[in-house]
XYZ file of N, CA and C in Angstrom:
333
model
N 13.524 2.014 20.827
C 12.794 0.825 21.218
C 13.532 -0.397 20.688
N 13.669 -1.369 21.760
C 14.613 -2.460 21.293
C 13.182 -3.945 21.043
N 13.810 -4.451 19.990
C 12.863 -5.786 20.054
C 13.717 -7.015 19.511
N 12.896 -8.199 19.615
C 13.391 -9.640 18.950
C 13.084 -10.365 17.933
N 13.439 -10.929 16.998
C 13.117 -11.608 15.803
C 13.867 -12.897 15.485
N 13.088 -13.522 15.706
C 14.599 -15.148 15.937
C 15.928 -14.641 16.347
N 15.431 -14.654 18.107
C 16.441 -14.353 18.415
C 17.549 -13.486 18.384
N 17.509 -12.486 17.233
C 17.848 -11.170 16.761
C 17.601 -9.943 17.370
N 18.433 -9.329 17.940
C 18.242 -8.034 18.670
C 17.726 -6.843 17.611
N 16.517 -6.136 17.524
C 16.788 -4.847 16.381
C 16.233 -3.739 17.257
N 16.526 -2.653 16.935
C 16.013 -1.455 17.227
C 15.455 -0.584 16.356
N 14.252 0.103 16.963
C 13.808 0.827 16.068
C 14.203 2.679 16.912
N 14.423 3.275 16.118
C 15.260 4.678 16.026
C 14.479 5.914 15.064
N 13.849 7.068 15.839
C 12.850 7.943 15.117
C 14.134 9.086 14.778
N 14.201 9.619 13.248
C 15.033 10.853 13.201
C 14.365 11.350 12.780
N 15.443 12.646 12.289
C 14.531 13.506 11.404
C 14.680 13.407 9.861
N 13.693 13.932 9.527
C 13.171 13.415 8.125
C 14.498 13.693 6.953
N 15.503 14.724 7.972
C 16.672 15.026 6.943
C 17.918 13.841 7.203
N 17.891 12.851 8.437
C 18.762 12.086 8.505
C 19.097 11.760 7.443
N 20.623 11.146 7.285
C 21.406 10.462 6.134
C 20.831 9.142 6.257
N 20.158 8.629 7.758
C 19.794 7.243 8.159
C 18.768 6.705 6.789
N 18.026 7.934 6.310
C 16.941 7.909 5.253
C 17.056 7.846 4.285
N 18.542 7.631 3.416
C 18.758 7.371 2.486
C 18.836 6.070 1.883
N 18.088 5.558 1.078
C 17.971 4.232 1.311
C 19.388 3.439 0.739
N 19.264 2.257 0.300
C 20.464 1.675 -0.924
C 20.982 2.088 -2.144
N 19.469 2.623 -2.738
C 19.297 2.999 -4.153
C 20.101 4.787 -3.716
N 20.579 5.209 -2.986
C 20.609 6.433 -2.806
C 19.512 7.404 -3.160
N 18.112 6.855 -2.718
C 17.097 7.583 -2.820
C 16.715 8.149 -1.018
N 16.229 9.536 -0.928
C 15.890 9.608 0.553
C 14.252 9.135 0.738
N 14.160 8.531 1.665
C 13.184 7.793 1.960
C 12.459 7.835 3.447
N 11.083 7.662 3.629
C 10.335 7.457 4.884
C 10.957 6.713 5.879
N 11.794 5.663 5.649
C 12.047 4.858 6.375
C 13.190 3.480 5.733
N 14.032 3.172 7.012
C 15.199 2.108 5.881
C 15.560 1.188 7.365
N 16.136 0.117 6.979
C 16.805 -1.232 8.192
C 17.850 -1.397 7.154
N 18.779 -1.054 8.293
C 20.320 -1.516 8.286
C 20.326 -3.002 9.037
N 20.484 -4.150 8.213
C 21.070 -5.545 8.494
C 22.470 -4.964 9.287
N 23.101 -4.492 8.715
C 24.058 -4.413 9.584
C 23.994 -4.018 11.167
N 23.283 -2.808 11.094
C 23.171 -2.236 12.189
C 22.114 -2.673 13.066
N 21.513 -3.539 12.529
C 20.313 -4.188 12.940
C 19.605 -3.243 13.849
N 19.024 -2.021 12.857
C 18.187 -0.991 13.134
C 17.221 -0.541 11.861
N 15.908 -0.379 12.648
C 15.230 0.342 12.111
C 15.235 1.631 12.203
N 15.031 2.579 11.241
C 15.217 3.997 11.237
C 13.954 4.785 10.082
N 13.059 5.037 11.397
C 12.044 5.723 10.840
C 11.961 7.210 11.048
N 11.171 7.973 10.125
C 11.283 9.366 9.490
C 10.026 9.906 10.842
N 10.482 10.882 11.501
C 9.383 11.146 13.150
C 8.913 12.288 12.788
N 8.500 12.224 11.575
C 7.037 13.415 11.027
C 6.120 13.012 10.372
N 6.265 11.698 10.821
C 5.025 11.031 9.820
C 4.014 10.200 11.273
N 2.887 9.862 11.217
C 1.911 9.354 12.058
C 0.874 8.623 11.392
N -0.031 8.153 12.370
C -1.126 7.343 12.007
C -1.002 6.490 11.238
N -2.165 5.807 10.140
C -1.850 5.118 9.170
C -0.900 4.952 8.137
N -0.593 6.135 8.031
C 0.930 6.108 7.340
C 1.952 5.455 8.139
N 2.301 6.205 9.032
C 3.312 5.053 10.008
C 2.938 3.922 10.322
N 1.783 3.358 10.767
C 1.704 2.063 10.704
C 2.073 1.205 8.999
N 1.789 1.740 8.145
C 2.113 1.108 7.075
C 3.543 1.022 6.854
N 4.188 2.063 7.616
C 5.945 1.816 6.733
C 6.458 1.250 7.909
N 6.103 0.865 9.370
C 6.708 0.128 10.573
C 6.691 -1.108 9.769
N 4.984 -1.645 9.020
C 4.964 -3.441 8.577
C 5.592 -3.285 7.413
N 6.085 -2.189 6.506
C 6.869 -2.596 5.544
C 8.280 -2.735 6.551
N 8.937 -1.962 6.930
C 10.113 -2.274 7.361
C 10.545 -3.870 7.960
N 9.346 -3.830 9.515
C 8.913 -5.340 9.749
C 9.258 -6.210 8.681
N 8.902 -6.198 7.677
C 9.224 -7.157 6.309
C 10.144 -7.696 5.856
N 11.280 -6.208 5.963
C 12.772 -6.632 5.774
C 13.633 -7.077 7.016
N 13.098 -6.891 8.228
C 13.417 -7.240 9.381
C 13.283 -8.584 9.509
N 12.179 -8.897 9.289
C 11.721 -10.396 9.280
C 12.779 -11.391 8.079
N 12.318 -10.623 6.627
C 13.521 -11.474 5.593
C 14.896 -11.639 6.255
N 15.350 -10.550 7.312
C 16.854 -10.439 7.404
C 16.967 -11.331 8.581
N 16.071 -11.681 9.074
C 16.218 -12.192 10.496
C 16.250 -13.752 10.509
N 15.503 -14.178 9.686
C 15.236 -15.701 8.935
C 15.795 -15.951 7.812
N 16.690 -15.125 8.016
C 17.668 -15.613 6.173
C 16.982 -15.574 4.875
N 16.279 -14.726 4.686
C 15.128 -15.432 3.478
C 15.434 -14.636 2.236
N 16.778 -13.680 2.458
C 16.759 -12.756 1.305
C 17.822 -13.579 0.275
N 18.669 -14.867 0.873
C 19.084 -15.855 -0.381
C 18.035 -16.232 -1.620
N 16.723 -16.580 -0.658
C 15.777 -17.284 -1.423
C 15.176 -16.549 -2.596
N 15.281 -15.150 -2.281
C 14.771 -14.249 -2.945
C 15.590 -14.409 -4.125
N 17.373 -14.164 -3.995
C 17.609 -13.323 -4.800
C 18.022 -14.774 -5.599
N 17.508 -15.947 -5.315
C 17.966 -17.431 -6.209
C 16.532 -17.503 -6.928
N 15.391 -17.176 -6.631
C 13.980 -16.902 -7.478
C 13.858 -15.784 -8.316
N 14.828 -14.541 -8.027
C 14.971 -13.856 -9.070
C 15.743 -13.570 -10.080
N 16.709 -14.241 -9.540
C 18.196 -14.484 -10.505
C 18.623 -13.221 -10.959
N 18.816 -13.157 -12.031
C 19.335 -11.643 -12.767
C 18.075 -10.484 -12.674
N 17.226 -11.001 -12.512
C 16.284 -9.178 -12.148
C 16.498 -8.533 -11.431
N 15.171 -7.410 -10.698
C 15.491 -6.610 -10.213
C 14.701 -7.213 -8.334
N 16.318 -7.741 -7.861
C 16.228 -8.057 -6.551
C 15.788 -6.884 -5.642
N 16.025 -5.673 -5.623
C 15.450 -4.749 -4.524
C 14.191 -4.976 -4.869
N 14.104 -4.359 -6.289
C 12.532 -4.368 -6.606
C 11.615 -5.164 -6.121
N 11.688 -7.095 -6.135
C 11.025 -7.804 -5.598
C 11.033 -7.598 -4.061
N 12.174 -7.458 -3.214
C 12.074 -7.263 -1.851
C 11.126 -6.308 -1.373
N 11.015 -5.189 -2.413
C 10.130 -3.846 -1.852
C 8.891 -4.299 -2.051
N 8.405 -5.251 -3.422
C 7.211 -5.547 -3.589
C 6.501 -6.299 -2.185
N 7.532 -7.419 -2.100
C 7.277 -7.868 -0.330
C 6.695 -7.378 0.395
N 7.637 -6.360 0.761
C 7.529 -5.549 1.824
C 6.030 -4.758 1.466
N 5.814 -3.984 0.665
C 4.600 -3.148 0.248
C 3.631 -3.808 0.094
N 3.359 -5.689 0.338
C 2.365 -6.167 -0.288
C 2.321 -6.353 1.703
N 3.122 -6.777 2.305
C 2.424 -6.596 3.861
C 1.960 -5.990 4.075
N 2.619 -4.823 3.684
C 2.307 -3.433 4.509
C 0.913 -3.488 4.304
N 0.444 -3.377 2.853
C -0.825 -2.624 2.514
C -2.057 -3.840 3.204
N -1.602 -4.874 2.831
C -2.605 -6.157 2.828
C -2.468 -7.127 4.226
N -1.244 -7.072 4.680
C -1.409 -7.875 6.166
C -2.384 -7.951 7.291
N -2.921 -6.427 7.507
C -4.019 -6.369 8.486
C -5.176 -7.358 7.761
N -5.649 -7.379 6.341
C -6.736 -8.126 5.801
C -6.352 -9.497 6.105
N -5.358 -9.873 5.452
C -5.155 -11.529 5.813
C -5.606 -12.016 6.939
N -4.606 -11.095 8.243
C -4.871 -11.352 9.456
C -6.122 -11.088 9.864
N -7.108 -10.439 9.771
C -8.272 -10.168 9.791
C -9.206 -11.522 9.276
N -9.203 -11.607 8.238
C -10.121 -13.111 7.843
C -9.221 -14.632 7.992
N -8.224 -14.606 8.430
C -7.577 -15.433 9.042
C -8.398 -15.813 10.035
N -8.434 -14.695 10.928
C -9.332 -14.896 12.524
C -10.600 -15.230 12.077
N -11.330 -14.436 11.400
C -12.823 -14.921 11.222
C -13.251 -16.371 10.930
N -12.425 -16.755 9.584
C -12.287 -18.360 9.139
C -12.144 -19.421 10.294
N -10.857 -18.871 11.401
C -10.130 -19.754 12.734
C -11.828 -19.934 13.492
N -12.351 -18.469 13.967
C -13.108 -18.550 15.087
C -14.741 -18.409 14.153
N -14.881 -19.031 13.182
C -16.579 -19.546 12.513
C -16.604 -21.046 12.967
């Protein structure tokens, strides 16, 4: 599945859960990873439902940082720490919490 993000071409790509695609940076194997380079998403195709919706909006996350340049900003607010670490926090704080925002977002818009 191909999509757009300012103007950014990415794809998203289902393997199997043993792909090398799943290895993340940290050389940990993982549910799911986006190659900036490859400007692909590469998700793990044994996972479903709420689980997959949660690791599509984490990925989304880094798609989005990579797409709008925003991972300078990051790593000039974190200076010498631990830059993945904050990016994942990102990412895991959409994932889990975005539907809520967006949810009383609307309610607040349309009261």
């Amino acid at each position: 599945m191909n999509f757009s993000v300012n103007r950014i071409s990415w794809t998203v790509i289902f393997v199997s859960p043993l792909s090398n695609a799943l290895i993340d940076r940290t050389g940990k194997r993982t549910l799911a990873t986006t190659s900036p380079v490859e400007r692909c998403v590469y998700i793990s195709n044994n996972i479903y439902g709420n689980k997959l919706t949660k690791v599509i909006r984490h990925e989304l996350g880094h798609v989005i940082m990579v797409s709008y340049g925003l991972l300078p900003d990051i790593f000039k607010l974190v200076r010498d720490g631990d830059v993945i670490g904050v990016e994942e926090y990102i990412c895991n704080f959409n994932a889990e919490y975005g539907d809520e925002i967006t949810s009383i977002t609307r309610e607040i818009l349309l009261s």
